[in-house]
mmCIF file of C-alpha atoms in Angstrom:
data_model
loop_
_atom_site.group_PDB
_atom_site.id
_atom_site.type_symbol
_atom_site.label_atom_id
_atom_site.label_comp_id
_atom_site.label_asym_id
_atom_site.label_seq_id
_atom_site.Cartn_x
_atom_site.Cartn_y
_atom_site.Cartn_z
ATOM 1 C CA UNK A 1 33.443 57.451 -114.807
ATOM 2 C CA UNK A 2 33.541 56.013 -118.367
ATOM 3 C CA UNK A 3 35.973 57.725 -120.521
ATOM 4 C CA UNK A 4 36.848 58.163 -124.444
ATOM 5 C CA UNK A 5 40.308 57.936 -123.216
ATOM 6 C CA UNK A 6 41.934 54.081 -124.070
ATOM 7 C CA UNK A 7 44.460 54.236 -121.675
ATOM 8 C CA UNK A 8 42.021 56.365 -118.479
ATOM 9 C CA UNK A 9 39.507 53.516 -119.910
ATOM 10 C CA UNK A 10 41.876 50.482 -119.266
ATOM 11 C CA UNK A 11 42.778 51.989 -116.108
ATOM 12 C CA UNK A 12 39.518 52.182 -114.705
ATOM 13 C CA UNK A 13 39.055 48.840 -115.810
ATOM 14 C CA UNK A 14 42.206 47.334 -113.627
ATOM 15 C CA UNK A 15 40.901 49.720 -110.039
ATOM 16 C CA UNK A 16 37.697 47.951 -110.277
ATOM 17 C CA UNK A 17 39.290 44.765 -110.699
ATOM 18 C CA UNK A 18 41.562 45.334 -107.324
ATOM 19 C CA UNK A 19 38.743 46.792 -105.853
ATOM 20 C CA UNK A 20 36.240 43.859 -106.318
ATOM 21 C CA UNK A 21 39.040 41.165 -105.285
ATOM 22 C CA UNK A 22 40.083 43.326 -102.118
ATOM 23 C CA UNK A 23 36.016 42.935 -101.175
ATOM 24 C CA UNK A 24 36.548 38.794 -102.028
ATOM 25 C CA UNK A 25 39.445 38.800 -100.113
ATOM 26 C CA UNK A 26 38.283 40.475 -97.194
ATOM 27 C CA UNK A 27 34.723 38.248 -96.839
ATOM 28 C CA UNK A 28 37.028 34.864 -97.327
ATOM 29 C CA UNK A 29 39.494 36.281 -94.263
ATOM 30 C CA UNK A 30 36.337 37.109 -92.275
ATOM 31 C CA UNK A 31 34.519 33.827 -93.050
ATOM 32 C CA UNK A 32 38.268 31.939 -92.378
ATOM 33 C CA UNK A 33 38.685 33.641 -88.952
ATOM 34 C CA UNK A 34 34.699 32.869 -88.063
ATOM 35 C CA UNK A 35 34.550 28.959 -89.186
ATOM 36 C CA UNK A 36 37.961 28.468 -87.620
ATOM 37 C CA UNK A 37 37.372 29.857 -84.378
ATOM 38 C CA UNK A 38 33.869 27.930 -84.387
ATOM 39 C CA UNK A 39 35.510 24.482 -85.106
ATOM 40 C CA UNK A 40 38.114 24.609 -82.902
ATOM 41 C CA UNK A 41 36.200 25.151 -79.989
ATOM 42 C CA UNK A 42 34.144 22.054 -80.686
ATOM 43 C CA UNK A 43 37.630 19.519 -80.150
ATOM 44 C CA UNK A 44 38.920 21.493 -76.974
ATOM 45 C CA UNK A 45 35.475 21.179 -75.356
ATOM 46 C CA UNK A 46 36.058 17.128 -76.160
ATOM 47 C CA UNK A 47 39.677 17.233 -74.910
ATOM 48 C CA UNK A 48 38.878 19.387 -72.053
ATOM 49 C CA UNK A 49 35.929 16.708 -70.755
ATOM 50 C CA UNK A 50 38.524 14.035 -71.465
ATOM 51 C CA UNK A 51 41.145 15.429 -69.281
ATOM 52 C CA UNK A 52 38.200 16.392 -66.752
ATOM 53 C CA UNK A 53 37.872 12.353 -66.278
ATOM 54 C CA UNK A 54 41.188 11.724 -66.499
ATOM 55 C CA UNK A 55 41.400 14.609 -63.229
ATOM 56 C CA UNK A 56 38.879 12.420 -61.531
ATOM 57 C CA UNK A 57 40.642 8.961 -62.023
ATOM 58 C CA UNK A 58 42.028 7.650 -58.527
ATOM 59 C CA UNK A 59 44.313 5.757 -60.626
ATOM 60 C CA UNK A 60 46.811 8.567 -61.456
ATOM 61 C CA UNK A 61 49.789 9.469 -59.146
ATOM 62 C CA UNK A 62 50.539 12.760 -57.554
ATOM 63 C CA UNK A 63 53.225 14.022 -60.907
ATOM 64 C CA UNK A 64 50.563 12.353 -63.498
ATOM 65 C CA UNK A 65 47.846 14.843 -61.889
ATOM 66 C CA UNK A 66 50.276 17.776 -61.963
ATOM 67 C CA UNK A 67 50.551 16.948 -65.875
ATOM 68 C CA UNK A 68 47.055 16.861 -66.391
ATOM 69 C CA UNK A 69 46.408 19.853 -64.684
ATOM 70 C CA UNK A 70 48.969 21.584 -66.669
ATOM 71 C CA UNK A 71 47.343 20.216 -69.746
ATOM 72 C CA UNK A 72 43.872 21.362 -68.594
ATOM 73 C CA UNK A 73 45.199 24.801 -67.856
ATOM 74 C CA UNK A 74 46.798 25.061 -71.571
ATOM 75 C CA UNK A 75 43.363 24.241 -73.070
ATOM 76 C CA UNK A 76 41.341 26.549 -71.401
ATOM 77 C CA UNK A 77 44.246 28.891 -72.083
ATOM 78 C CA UNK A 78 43.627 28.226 -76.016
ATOM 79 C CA UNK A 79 39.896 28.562 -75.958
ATOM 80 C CA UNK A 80 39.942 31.742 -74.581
ATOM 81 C CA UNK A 81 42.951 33.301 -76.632
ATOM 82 C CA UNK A 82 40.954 32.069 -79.867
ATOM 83 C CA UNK A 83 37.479 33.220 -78.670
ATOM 84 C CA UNK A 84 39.376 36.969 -77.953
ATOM 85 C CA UNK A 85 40.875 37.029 -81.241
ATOM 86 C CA UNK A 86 37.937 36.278 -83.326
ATOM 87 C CA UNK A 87 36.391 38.905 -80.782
ATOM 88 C CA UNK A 88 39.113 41.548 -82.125
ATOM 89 C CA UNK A 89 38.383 40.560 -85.677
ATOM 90 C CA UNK A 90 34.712 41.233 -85.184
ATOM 91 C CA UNK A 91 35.514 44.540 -83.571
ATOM 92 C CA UNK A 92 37.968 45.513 -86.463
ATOM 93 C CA UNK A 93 35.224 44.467 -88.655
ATOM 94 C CA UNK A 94 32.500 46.730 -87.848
ATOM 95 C CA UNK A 95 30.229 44.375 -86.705
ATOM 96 C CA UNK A 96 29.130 45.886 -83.930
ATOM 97 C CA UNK A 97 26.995 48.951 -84.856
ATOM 98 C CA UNK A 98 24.137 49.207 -82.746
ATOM 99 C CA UNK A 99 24.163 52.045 -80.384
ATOM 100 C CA UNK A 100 22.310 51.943 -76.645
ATOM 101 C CA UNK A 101 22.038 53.988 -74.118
ATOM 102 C CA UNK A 102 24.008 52.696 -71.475
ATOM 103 C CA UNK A 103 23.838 53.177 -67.788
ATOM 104 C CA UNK A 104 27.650 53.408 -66.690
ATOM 105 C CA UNK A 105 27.058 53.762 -63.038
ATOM 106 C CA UNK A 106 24.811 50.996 -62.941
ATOM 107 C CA UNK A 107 27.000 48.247 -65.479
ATOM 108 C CA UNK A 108 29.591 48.835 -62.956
ATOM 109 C CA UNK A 109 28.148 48.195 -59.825
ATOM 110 C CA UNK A 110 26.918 44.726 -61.782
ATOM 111 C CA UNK A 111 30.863 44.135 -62.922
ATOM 112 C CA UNK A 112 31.562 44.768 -59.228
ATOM 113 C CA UNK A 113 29.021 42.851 -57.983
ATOM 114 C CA UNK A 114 30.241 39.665 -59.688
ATOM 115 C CA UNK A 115 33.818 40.297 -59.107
ATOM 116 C CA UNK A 116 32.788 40.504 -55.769
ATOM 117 C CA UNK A 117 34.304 36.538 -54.501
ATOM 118 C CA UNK A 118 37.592 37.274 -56.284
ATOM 119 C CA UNK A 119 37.411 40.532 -54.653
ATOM 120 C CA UNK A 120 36.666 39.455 -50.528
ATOM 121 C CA UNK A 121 39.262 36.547 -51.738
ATOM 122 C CA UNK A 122 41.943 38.943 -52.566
ATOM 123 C CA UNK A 123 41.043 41.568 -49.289
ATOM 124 C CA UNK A 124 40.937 44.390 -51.496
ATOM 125 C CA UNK A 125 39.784 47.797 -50.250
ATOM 126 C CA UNK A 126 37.303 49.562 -53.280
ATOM 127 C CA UNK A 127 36.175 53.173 -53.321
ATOM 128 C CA UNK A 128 33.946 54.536 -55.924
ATOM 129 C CA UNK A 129 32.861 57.767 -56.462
ATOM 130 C CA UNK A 130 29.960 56.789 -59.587
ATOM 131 C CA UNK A 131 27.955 59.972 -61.464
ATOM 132 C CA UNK A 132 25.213 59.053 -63.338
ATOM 133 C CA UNK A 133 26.423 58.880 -66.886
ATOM 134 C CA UNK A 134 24.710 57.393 -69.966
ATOM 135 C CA UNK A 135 26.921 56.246 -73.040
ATOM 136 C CA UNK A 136 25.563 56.221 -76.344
ATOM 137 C CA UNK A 137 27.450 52.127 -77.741
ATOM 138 C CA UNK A 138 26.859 49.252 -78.124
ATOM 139 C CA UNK A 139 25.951 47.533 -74.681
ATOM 140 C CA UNK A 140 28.140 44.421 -75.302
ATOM 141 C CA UNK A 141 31.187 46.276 -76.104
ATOM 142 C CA UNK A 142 30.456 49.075 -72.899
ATOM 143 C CA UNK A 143 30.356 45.551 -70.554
ATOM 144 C CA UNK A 144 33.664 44.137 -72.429
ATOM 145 C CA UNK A 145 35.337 47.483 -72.117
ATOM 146 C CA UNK A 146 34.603 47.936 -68.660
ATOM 147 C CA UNK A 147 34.559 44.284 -67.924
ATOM 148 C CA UNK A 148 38.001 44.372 -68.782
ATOM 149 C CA UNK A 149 39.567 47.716 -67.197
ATOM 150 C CA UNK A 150 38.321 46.689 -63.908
ATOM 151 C CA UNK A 151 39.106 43.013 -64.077
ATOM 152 C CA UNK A 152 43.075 44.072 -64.646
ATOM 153 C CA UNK A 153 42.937 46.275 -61.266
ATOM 154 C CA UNK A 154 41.506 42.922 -59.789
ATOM 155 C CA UNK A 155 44.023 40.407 -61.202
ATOM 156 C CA UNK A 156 47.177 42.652 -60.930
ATOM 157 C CA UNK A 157 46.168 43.934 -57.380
ATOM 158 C CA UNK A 158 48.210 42.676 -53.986
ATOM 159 C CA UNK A 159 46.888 40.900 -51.458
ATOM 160 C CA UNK A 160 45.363 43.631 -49.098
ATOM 161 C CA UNK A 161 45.155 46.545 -52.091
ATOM 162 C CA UNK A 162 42.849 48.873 -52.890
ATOM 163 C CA UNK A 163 40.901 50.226 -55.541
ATOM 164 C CA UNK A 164 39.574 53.764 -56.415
ATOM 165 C CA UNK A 165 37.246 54.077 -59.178
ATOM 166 C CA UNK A 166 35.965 57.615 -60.377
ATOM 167 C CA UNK A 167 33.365 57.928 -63.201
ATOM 168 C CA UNK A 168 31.819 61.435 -64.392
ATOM 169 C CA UNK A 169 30.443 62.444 -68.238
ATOM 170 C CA UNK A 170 34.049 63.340 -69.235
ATOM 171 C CA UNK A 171 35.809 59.729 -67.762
ATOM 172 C CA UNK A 172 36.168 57.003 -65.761
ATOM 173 C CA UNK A 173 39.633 56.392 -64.127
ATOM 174 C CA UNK A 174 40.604 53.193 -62.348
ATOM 175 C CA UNK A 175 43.546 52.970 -59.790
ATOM 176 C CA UNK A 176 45.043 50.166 -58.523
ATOM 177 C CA UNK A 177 47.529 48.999 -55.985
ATOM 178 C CA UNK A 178 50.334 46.420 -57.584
ATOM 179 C CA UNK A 179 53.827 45.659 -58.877
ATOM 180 C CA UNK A 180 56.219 48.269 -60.081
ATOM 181 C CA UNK A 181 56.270 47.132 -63.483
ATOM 182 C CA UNK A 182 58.504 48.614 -66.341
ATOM 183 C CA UNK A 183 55.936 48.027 -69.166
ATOM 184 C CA UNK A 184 55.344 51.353 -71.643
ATOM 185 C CA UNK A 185 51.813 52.273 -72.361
ATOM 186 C CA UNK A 186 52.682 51.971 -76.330
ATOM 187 C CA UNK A 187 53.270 48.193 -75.700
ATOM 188 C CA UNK A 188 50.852 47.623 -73.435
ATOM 189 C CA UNK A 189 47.858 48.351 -75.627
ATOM 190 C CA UNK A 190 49.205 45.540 -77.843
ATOM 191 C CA UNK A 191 48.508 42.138 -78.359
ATOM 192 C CA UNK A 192 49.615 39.154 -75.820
ATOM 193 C CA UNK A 193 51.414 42.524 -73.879
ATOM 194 C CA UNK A 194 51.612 41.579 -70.335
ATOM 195 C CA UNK A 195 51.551 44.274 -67.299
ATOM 196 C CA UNK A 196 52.972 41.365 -65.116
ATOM 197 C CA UNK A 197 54.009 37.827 -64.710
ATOM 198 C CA UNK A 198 50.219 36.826 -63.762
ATOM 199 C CA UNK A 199 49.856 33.274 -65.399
ATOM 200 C CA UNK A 200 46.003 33.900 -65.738
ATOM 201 C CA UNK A 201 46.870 36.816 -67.945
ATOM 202 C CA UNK A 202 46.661 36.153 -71.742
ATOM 203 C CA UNK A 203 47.520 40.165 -72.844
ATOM 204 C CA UNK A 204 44.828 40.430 -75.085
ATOM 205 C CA UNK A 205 42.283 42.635 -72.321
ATOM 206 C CA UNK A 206 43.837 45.491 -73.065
ATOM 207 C CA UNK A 207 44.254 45.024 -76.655
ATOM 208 C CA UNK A 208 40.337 44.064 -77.098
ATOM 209 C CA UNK A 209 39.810 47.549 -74.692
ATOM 210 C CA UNK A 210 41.977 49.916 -77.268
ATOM 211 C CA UNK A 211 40.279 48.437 -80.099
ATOM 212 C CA UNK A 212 36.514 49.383 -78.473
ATOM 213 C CA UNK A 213 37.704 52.913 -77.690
ATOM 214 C CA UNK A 214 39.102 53.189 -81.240
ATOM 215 C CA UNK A 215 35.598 52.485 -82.395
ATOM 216 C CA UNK A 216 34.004 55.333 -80.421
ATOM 217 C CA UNK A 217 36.680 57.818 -80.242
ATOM 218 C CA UNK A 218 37.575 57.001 -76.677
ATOM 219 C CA UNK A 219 41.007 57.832 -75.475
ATOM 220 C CA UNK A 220 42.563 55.172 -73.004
ATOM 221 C CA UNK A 221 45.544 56.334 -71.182
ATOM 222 C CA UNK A 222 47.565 54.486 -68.555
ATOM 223 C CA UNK A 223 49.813 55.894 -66.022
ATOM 224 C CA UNK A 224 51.935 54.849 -63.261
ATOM 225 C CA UNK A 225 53.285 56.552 -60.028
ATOM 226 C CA UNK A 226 55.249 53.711 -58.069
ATOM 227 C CA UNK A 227 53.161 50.659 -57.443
ATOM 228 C CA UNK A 228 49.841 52.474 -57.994
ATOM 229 C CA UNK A 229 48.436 52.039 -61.563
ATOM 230 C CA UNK A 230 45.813 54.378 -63.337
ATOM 231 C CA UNK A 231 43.512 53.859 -66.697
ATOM 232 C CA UNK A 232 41.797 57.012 -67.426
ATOM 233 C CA UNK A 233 38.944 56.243 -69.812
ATOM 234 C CA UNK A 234 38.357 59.905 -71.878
ATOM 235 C CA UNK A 235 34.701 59.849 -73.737
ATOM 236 C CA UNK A 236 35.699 62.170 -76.012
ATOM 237 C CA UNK A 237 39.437 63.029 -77.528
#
């Protein structure tokens, strides 16, 4: 409010200041992490196709292909670390705020159902035990969030392990056969955290997971009991 005070006056002059060059600030960071993580995919698609033919070339020997295909690895390693951080920054954004009614029991059957290669590959057992349960979120973020908790049971699993999934209206818990790893739950919840020495892992699932539950008041909660692994998913705190 205006006031007849100089100094209250000259005050509220300098807040609004701040306040309008925190809002600049903020829409140049936004508009720096979107147009960088759009233009960078653009040269790793081209190097990726190049080292594609390169791949294909009968003129390389056995140690030149081992290169390449370390290079090729590394690349799609980049794209997808810089496509999951600009997803974070949307997420931290608020950018997702539409809210659907979401069929749990059904989005997970459809996650399962396209995990299933990876799955028969790997011999692993799964149980379910899936209520009908509707979330009110946005649909994207329910198939990222779930996406996500079920493909780390996958990837961190044993040859041969199992999986028991539970999901009810209060939560959905995940638990998974693998290594007896030494990893806190406050670390791994952050960024480029690692629950094991999995190559395909980048540590950002996890991250992108909290960050969705933060959103909607979820409460994520890991716990372990020898080499069997548990995410309980709470829908409300």
């Amino acid at each position: 409010d205006d006031s007849k005070i100089t100094e209250f006056e000259e005050l509220n002059q300098v807040i609004m200041a701040m306040i309008d060059q925190g809002k600049k600030d903020f829409q140049n960071l936004k508009e720096f992490n979107e147009n960088i993580s759009h233009e960078i995919q653009t040269p790793l698609a081209v190097i990726r196709n190049k080292v594609v033919l390169l791949l294909e070339s009968k003129n390389l020997d056995e140690k030149e292909r081992e290169r390449m295909q370390a290079v090729y690895q590394e690349i799609n390693k980049l794209s997808k670390i810089g496509k999951s951080l600009t997803l974070i920054s949307r997420i931290e954004n608020q950018e997702f705020k539409r809210l659907d009614s979401v069929d749990l029991a059904v989005s997970i059957e459809n996650i399962l159902s396209n995990m299933e290669e990876i799955i028969d590959f790997k011999h692993i057992d799964i149980s379910r035990d899936l209520n009908p349960t509707t979330l009110n979120c946005d649909h994207i973020l329910a198939d990222i969030l779930f996406t996500n908790l079920i493909k780390n049971a996958v990837q961190h699993n044993k040859d041969g392990g199992s999986i028991k999934i539970q999901l009810n209206s209060e939560k959905f818990e995940i638990t998974n056969s693998g290594e007896n790893t030494e990893l806190t739950t406050e670390n791994l919840f952050s960024r480029f955290q690692k629950g094991s020495s999995t190559k395909e892992s980048l540590g950002l699932g996890l991250a992108i997971s909290q960050k969705i539950c933060d959103i909607y008041g979820f409460r994520l909660v890991y716990d372990r009991k020898d080499e069997m692994h548990t995410f309980s998913l709470f829908f409300k705190r």
